[in-house]
XYZ file of C-alpha atoms in Angstrom:
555
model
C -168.237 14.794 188.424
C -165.152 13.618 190.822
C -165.982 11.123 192.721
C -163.249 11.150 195.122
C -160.659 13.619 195.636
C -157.133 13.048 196.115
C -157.557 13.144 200.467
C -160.583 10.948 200.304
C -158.588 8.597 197.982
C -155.477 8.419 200.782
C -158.028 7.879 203.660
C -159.688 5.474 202.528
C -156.395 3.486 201.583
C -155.126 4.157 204.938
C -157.921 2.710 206.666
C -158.048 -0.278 204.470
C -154.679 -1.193 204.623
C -154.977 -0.636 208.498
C -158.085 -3.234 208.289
C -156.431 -5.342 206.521
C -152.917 -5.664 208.335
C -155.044 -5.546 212.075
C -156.504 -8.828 209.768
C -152.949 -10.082 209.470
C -151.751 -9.264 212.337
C -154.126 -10.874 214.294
C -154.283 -14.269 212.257
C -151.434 -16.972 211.902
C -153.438 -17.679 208.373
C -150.668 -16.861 205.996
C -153.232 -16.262 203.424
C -154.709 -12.812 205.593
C -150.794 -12.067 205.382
C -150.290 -12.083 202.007
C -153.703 -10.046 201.666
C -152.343 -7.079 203.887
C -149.070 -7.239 202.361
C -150.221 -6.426 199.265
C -152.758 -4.168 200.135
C -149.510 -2.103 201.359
C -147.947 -2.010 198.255
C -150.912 -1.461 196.351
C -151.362 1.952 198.410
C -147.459 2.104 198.301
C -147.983 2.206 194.499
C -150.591 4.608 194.423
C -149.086 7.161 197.116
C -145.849 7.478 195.310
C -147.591 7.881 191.771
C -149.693 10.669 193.327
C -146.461 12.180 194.838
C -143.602 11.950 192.897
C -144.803 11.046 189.497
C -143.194 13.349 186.542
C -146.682 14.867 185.447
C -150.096 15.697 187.403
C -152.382 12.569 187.562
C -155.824 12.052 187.852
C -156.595 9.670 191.052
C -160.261 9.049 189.886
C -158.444 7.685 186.346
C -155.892 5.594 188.098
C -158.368 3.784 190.364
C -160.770 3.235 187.469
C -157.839 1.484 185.675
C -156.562 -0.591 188.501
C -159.603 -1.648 189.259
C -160.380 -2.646 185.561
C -156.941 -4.582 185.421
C -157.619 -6.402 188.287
C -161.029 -7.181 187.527
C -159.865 -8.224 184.295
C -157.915 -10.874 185.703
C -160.973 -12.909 187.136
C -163.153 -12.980 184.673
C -165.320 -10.990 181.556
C -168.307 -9.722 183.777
C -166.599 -8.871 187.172
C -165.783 -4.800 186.834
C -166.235 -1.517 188.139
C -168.874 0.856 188.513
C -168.783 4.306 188.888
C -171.385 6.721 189.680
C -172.190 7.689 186.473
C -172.017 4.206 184.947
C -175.030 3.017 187.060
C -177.357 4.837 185.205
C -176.443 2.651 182.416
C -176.701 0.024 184.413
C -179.860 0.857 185.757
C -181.313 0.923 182.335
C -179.919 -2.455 181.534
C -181.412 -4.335 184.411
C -184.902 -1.979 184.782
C -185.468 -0.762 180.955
C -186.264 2.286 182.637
C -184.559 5.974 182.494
C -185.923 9.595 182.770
C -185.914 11.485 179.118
C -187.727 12.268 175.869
C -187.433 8.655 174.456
C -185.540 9.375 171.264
C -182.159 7.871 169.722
C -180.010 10.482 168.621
C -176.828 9.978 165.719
C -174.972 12.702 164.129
C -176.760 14.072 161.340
C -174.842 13.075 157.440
C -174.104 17.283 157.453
C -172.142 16.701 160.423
C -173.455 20.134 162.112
C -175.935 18.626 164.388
C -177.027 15.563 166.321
C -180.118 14.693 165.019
C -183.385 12.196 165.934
C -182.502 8.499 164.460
C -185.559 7.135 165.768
C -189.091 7.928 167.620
C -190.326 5.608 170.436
C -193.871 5.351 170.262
C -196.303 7.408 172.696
C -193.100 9.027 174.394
C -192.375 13.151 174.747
C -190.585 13.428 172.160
C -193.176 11.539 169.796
C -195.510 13.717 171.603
C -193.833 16.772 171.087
C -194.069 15.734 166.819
C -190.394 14.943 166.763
C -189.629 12.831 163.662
C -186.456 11.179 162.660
C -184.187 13.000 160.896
C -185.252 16.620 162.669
C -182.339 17.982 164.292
C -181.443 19.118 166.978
C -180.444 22.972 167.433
C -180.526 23.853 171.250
C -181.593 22.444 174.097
C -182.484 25.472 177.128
C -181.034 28.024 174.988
C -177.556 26.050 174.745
C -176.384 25.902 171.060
C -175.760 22.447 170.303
C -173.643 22.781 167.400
C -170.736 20.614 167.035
C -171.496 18.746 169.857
C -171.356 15.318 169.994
C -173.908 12.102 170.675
C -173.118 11.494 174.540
C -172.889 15.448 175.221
C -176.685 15.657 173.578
C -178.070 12.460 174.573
C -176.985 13.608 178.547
C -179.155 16.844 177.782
C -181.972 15.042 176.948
C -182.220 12.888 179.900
C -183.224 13.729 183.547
C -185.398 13.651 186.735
C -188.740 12.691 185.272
C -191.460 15.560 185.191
C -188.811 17.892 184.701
C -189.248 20.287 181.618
C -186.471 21.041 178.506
C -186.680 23.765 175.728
C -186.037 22.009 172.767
C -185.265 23.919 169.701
C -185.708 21.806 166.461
C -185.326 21.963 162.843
C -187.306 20.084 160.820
C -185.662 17.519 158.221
C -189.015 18.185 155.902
C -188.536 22.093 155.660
C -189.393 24.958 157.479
C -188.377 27.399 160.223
C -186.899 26.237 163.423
C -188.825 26.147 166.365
C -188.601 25.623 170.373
C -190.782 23.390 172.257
C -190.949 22.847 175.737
C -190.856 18.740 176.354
C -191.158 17.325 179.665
C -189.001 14.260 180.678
C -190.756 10.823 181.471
C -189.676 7.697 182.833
C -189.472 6.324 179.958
C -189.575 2.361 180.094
C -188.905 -0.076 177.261
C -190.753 -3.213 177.231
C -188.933 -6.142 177.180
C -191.117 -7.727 174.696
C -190.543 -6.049 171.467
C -193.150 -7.720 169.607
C -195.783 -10.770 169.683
C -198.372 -11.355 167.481
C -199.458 -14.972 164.975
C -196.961 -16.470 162.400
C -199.784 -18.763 161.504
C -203.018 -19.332 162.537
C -202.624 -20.859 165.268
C -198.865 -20.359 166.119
C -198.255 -17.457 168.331
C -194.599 -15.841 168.458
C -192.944 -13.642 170.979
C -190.130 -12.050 170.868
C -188.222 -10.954 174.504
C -185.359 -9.014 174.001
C -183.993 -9.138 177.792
C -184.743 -9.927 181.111
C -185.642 -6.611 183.047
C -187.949 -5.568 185.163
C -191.676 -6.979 184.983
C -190.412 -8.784 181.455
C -192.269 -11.759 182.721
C -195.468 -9.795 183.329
C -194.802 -8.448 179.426
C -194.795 -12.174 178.488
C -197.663 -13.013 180.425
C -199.946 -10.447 178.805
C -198.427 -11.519 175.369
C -199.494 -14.807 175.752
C -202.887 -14.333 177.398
C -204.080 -11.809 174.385
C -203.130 -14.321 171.926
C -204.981 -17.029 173.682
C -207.840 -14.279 173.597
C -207.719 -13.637 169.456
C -208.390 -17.367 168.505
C -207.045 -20.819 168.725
C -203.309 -21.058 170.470
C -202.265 -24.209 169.768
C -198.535 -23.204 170.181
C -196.050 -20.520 170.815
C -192.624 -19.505 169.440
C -190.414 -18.043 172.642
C -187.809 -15.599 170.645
C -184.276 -15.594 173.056
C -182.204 -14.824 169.828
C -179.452 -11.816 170.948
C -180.869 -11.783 174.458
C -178.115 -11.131 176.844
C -179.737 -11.978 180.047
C -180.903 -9.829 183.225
C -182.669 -10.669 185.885
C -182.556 -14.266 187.446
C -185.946 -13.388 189.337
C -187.566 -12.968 185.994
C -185.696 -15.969 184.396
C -187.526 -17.949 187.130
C -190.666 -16.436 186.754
C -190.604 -16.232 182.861
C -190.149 -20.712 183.146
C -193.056 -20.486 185.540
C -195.016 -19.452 183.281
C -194.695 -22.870 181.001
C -194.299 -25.545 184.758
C -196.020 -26.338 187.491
C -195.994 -24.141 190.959
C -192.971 -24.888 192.904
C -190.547 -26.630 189.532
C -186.717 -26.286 190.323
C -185.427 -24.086 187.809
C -181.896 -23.129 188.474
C -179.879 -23.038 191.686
C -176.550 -21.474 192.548
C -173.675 -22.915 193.760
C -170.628 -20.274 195.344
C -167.665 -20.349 197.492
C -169.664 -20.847 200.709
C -172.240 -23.014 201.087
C -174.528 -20.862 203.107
C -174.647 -18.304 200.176
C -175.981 -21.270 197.520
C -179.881 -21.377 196.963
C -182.010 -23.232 194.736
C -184.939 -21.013 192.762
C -187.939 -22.913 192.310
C -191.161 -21.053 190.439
C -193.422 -19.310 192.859
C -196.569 -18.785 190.608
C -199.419 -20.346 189.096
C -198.153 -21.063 185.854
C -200.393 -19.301 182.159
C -200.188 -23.212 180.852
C -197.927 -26.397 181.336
C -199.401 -28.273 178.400
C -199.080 -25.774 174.978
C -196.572 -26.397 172.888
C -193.492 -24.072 173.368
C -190.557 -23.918 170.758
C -187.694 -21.639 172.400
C -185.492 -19.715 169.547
C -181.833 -18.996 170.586
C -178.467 -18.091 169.338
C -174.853 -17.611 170.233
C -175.573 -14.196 171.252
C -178.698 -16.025 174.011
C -176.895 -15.580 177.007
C -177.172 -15.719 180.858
C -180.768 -15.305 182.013
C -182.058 -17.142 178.401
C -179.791 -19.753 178.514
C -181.425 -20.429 182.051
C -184.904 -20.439 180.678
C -184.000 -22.657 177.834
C -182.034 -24.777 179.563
C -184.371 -25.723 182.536
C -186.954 -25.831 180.092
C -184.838 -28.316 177.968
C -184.069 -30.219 181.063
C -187.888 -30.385 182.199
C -188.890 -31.504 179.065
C -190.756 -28.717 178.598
C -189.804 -26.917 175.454
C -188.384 -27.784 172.145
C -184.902 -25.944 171.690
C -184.247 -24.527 168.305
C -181.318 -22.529 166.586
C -177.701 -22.323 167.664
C -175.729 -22.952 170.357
C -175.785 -20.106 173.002
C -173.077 -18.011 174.420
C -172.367 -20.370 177.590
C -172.518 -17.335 180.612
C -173.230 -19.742 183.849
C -171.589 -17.015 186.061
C -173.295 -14.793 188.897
C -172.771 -11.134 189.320
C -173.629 -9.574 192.668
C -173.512 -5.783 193.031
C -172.000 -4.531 196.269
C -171.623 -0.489 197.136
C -168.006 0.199 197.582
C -168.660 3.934 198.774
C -169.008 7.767 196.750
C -171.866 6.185 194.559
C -169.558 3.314 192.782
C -170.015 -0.033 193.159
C -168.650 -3.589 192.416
C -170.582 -6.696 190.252
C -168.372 -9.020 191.584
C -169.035 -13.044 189.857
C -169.703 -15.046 193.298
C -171.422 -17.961 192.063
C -172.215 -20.516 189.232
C -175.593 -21.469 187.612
C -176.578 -24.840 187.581
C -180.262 -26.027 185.702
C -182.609 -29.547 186.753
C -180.570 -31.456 184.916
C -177.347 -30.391 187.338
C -175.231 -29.539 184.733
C -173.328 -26.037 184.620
C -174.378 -23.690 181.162
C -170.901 -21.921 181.542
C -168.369 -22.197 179.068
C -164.969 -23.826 180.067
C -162.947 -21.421 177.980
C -164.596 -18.303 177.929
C -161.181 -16.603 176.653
C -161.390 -17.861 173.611
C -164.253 -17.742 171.534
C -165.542 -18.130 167.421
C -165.270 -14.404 165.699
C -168.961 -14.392 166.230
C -168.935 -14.824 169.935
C -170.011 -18.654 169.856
C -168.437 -20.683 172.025
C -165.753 -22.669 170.410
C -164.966 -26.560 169.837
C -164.733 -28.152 172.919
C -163.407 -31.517 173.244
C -165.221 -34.588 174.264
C -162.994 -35.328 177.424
C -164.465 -31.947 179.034
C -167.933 -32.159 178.138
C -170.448 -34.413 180.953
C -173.019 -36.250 180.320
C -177.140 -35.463 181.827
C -180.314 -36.569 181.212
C -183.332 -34.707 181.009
C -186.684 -35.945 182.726
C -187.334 -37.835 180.190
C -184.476 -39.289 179.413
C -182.878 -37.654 176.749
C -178.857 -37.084 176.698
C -177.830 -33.287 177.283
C -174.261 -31.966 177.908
C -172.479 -28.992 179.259
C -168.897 -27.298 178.624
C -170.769 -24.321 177.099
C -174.049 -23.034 176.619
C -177.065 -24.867 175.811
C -177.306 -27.008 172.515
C -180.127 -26.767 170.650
C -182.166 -29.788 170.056
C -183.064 -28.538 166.648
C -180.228 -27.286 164.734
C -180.795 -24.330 162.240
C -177.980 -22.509 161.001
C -177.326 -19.012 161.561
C -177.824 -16.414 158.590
C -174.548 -14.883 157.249
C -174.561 -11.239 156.755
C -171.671 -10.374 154.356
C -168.985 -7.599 155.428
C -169.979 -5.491 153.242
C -173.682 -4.847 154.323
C -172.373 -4.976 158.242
C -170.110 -2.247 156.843
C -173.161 -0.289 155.629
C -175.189 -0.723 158.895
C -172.013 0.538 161.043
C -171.463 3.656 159.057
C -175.480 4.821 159.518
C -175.492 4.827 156.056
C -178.378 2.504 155.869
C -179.823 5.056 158.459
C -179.226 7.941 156.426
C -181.024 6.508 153.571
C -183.972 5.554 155.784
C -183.949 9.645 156.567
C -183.568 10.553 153.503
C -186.568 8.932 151.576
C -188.389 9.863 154.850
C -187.949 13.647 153.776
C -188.829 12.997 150.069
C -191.900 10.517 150.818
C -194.700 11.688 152.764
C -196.873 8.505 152.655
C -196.229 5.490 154.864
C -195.082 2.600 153.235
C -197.013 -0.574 154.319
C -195.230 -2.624 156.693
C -195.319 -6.198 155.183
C -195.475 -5.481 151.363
C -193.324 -2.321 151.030
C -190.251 -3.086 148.416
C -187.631 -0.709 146.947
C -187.942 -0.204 143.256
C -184.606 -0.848 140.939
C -184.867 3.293 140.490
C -184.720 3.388 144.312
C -182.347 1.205 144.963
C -180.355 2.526 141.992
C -180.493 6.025 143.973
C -178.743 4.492 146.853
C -175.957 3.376 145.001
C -175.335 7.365 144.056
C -176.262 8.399 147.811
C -173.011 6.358 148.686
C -170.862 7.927 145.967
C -170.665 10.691 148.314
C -169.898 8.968 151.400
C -166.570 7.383 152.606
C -166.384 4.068 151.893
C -163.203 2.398 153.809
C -164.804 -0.878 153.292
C -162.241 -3.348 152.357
C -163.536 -6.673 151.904
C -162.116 -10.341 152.830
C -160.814 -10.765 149.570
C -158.625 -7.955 149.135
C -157.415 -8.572 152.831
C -156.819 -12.157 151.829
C -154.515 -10.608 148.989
C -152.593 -8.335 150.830
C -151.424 -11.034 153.157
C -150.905 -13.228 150.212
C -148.466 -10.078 148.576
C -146.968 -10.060 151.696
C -146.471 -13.914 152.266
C -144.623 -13.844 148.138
C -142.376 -11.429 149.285
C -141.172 -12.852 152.423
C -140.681 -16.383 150.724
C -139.008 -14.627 146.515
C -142.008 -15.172 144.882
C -143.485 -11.997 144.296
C -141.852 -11.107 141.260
C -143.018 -14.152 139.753
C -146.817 -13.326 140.353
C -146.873 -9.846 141.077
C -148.739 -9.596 137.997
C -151.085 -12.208 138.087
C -151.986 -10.253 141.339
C -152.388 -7.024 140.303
C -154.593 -8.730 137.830
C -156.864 -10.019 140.545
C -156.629 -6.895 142.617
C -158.032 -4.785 139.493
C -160.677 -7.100 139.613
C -161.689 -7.140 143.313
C -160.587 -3.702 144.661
C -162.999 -0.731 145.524
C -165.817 -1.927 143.078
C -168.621 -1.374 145.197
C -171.067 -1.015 142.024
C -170.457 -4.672 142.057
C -170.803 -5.354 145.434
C -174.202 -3.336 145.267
C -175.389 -5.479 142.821
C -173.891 -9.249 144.258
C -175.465 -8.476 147.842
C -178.682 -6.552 146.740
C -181.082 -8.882 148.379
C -179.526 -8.342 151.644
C -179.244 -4.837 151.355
C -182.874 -3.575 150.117
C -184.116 -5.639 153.162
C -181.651 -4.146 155.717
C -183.064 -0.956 153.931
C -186.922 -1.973 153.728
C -186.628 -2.205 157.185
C -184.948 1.194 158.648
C -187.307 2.887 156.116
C -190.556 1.079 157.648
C -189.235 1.649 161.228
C -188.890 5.533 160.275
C -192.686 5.539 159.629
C -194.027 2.912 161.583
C -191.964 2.945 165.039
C -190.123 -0.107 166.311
C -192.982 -2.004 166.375
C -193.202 -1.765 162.474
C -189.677 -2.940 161.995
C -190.200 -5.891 164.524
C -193.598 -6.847 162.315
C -191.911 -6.633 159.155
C -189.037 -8.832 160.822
C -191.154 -11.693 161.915
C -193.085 -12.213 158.743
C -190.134 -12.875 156.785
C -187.812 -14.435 158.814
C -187.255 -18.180 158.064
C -185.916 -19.460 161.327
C -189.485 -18.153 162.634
C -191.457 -20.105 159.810
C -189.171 -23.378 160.308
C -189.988 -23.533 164.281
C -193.536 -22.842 163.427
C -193.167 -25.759 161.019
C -192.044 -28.296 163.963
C -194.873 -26.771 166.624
C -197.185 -27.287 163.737
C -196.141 -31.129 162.468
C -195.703 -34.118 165.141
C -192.001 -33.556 165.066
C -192.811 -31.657 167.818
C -193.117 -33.980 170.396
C -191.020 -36.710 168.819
C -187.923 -34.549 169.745
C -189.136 -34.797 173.283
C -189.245 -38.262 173.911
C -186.479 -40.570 174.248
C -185.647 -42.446 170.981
């Protein structure tokens, strides 16, 4: 859909730059000048392009990328919006949309897109979709050689509305249309909760949208209902942020009525505001360990951090991303709309969680070293010593698990996936969540599944080498040791039978777990997650011993 056509485009840069120079004109502030002025060269620019320029061009194009280059300027999180990327958008911040509540990936034959995975309860679990079943037609339209977006689009739409879906089954048998009508489908924020321990609850909230803190309050009130709670586990690992509201609320939760938990500061004054918790809180004395990592940004970093600064929660895991910046989202006319960053976040303790440098960052997102001469000093309410320059630090350090290339590989391709799919065809019986295990015969089968895939894997090592050959023949060694490295490069290259075997532990459980989640929904894969994930059993560990506390008071 265009948004704007080539007129609207030219009116609305007329009246702008007529806004604009009335601005200047009527101002001795050279600042309003300079504005106007380049407003007219900006539509200059664009007017001439549309006019004179060798080849037809697309206005809608050239305003997306101007906008994105001078967007891109400020910072990573101001940008653009066009009509059809607030449905996305929408998604991100509600965790609602209107469709069948599937994921869809192309199928390993490459002839169809076909169903990756169920959600629970949803039409398309309703309509006895299961993954790997692909998809033929949708109202009659072949779907043949189509690709993800162009499906997934035809599955969504106004809820209530109705689809003919025509199917083929990945177990056998003749295809088949179904009508399936469209829901609004919503995703709870909280993935999973459930006990670790006996008496060590665990939650796991994957973002901040919509009614999240709601989903946290019913977590915690129906494991306060199935025995003893004598602590909880608050998972923020990988959660990106949302909603401040729900930040604020989701802290409220854990402090008293009325607790400061974050305020923001912006360019004017009469725009800052200070968020303080508005309802009874579920309890301000049990023991709360919050999980995080360099991928907790935003929104969790503002929950850990005010709890941090109140003294409130133990802090466990890695640093987090460092995202202290606010977006505001203001209509900019034909359905598009800007997120603008107007203001800063600033926790209790008065100290900013943005990062100073958020250019430049570790290969896993982390925030980088920062040096002592830019990082403040804060105290919590207790006492203790906390600092900003990026993110929140962790008052329990645990070091992050390292996945190897060459599973991450795997999981990119969907070849882990298309395993999952293809012992779901050959195995009718549900695996059980927590004890299920691949055999050696299994896992042996894999390793010939991928002999007929493409495997452009090419690991550290042999990168490591190239730049090495490359290095020797800039500086007239390489005809010294070009054959100790082909030597090495026999030994390293393209043996994936060896790197099968040398990363088989990480592999079978990367596998355990699509397979379980192919029979058992999300929910099964979260389960399976929890119960052996070490990070998990180490903060139960502290909420369990007196360490606990110890790291809360002032030594």
């Amino acid at each position: 859909m265009q948004i704007f056509s080539n007129r609207h485009i030219f009116l609305f840069f007329v009246l702008l730059f007529i806004s604009w120079t009335g601005i200047a004109g009527a101002s001795d502030n050279k600042k309003d000048f300079d504005t106007g002025k380049n407003m007219e060269i900006f539509f200059n620019i664009f007017k001439n392009i549309d006019i004179a320029y060798v080849d037809p061009t697309n206005p809608d194009k050239l305003m997306q990328k101007a906008a994105d280059a001078m967007l891109s300027s400020l910072d990573p999180y101001s940008e653009y919006l066009s009509e059809e990327d607030m449905a996305d958008f929408e998604f991100t911040t509600t965790g609602k949309y209107g469709g069948v509540g599937a994921l869809v990936r192309l199928a390993p034959e490459k002839d169809f897109i076909h169903i990756s995975e169920v959600y629970k309860d949803c039409p398309a679990d309703k309509a006895g979709f299961k993954p790997g079943d692909k998809i033929v037609a949708i109202d009659g339209e072949n779907m043949g050689g189509k690709d993800v977006t162009f499906v997934s689009e035809k599955m969504k739409g106004t809820p209530g509305s109705t689809i003919q879906m025509t199917m083929r089954p990945i177990r056998g048998g003749e295809d088949y249309t179904v009508p399936v009508t469209r829901e609004r489908i919503t995703i709870s924020a909280v993935s999973y909760y459930g006990f670790v321990t006996d008496s060590i609850g665990y939650i796991s909230l994957d973002s901040f949208s919509e009614n999240c803190s709601a989903d946290v309050k019913k977590a915690l009130t129906e494991l306060k209902s199935q025995g003893p709670l004598k602590g909880v586990i608050l998972d923020l690992r990988s959660n990106g942020g949302g909603l401040l509201s729900e930040a604020v609320d989701v802290a409220g939760l854990f402090v008293p009525k009325g607790t400061e938990i974050v305020s923001i500061k912006g360019r004017k004054e009469s725009e800052n505001e200070t968020y303080k918790t508005h309802n009874d809180p579920f309890d301000t004395e049990l023991p709360l360990l919050i999980l995080v990592n360099s991928s907790s940004a935003s929104s969790s970093e503002i929950v850990a951090g005010a709890l941090q600064d109140l003294d409130r929660a133990l802090i466990a895991g890695t640093r987090t991303f460092g995202k202290g910046l606010v977006q505001t989202t203001m209509g900019i006319g034909y359905g598009s709309f800007l997120k603008l960053t107007t203001a800063k976040y600033y926790i209790p303790s008065g100290r900013c969680i943005q990062a100073l440098d958020y250019s430049h960052r570790n290969e896993d997102g982390s925030v980088g070293q920062i040096p002592d001469s830019l990082i403040s000093e804060f105290t919590t309410r207790n006492g203790r010593k906390v600092y900003d320059g990026g993110g929140i630090t962790p008052d329990v350090k645990i070091d992050p698990l390292y996945i190897n290339k060459f599973t991450v590989s795997l999981i990119a391709l969907g070849y882990i996936d298309d395993y999952a799919i293809k012992y779901y065809k050959e195995h009718t019986e549900a695996p059980d969540i927590n004890n299920f295990s691949l055999s050696d015969e299994e896992y042996t089968d894999f390793g010939e599944f991928l002999k007929t895939k493409d495997m452009n894997f090419i690991s550290p090592s042999e990168s490591n080498l190239e730049k090495l050959r490359e290095s020797a023949k800039k500086d007239k060694y390489y005809d010294e040791i070009k054959d100790e490295l082909d030597r090495i490069e026999t030994k390293i290259k393209g043996d994936h039978t060896r790197d099968l075997e040398l990363y088989k532990d990480d592999i079978k459980a990367y596998l355990e777990s699509a397979i379980v989640t192919a029979y058992h929904y999300a929910h099964g894969r979260s389960e399976r997650a929890v119960n052996s994930d070490k990070d998990i059993k180490t903060a139960a560990e502290l909420l369990s011993s007196g360490k606990y506390k110890e790291y809360l008071t002032v030594q």
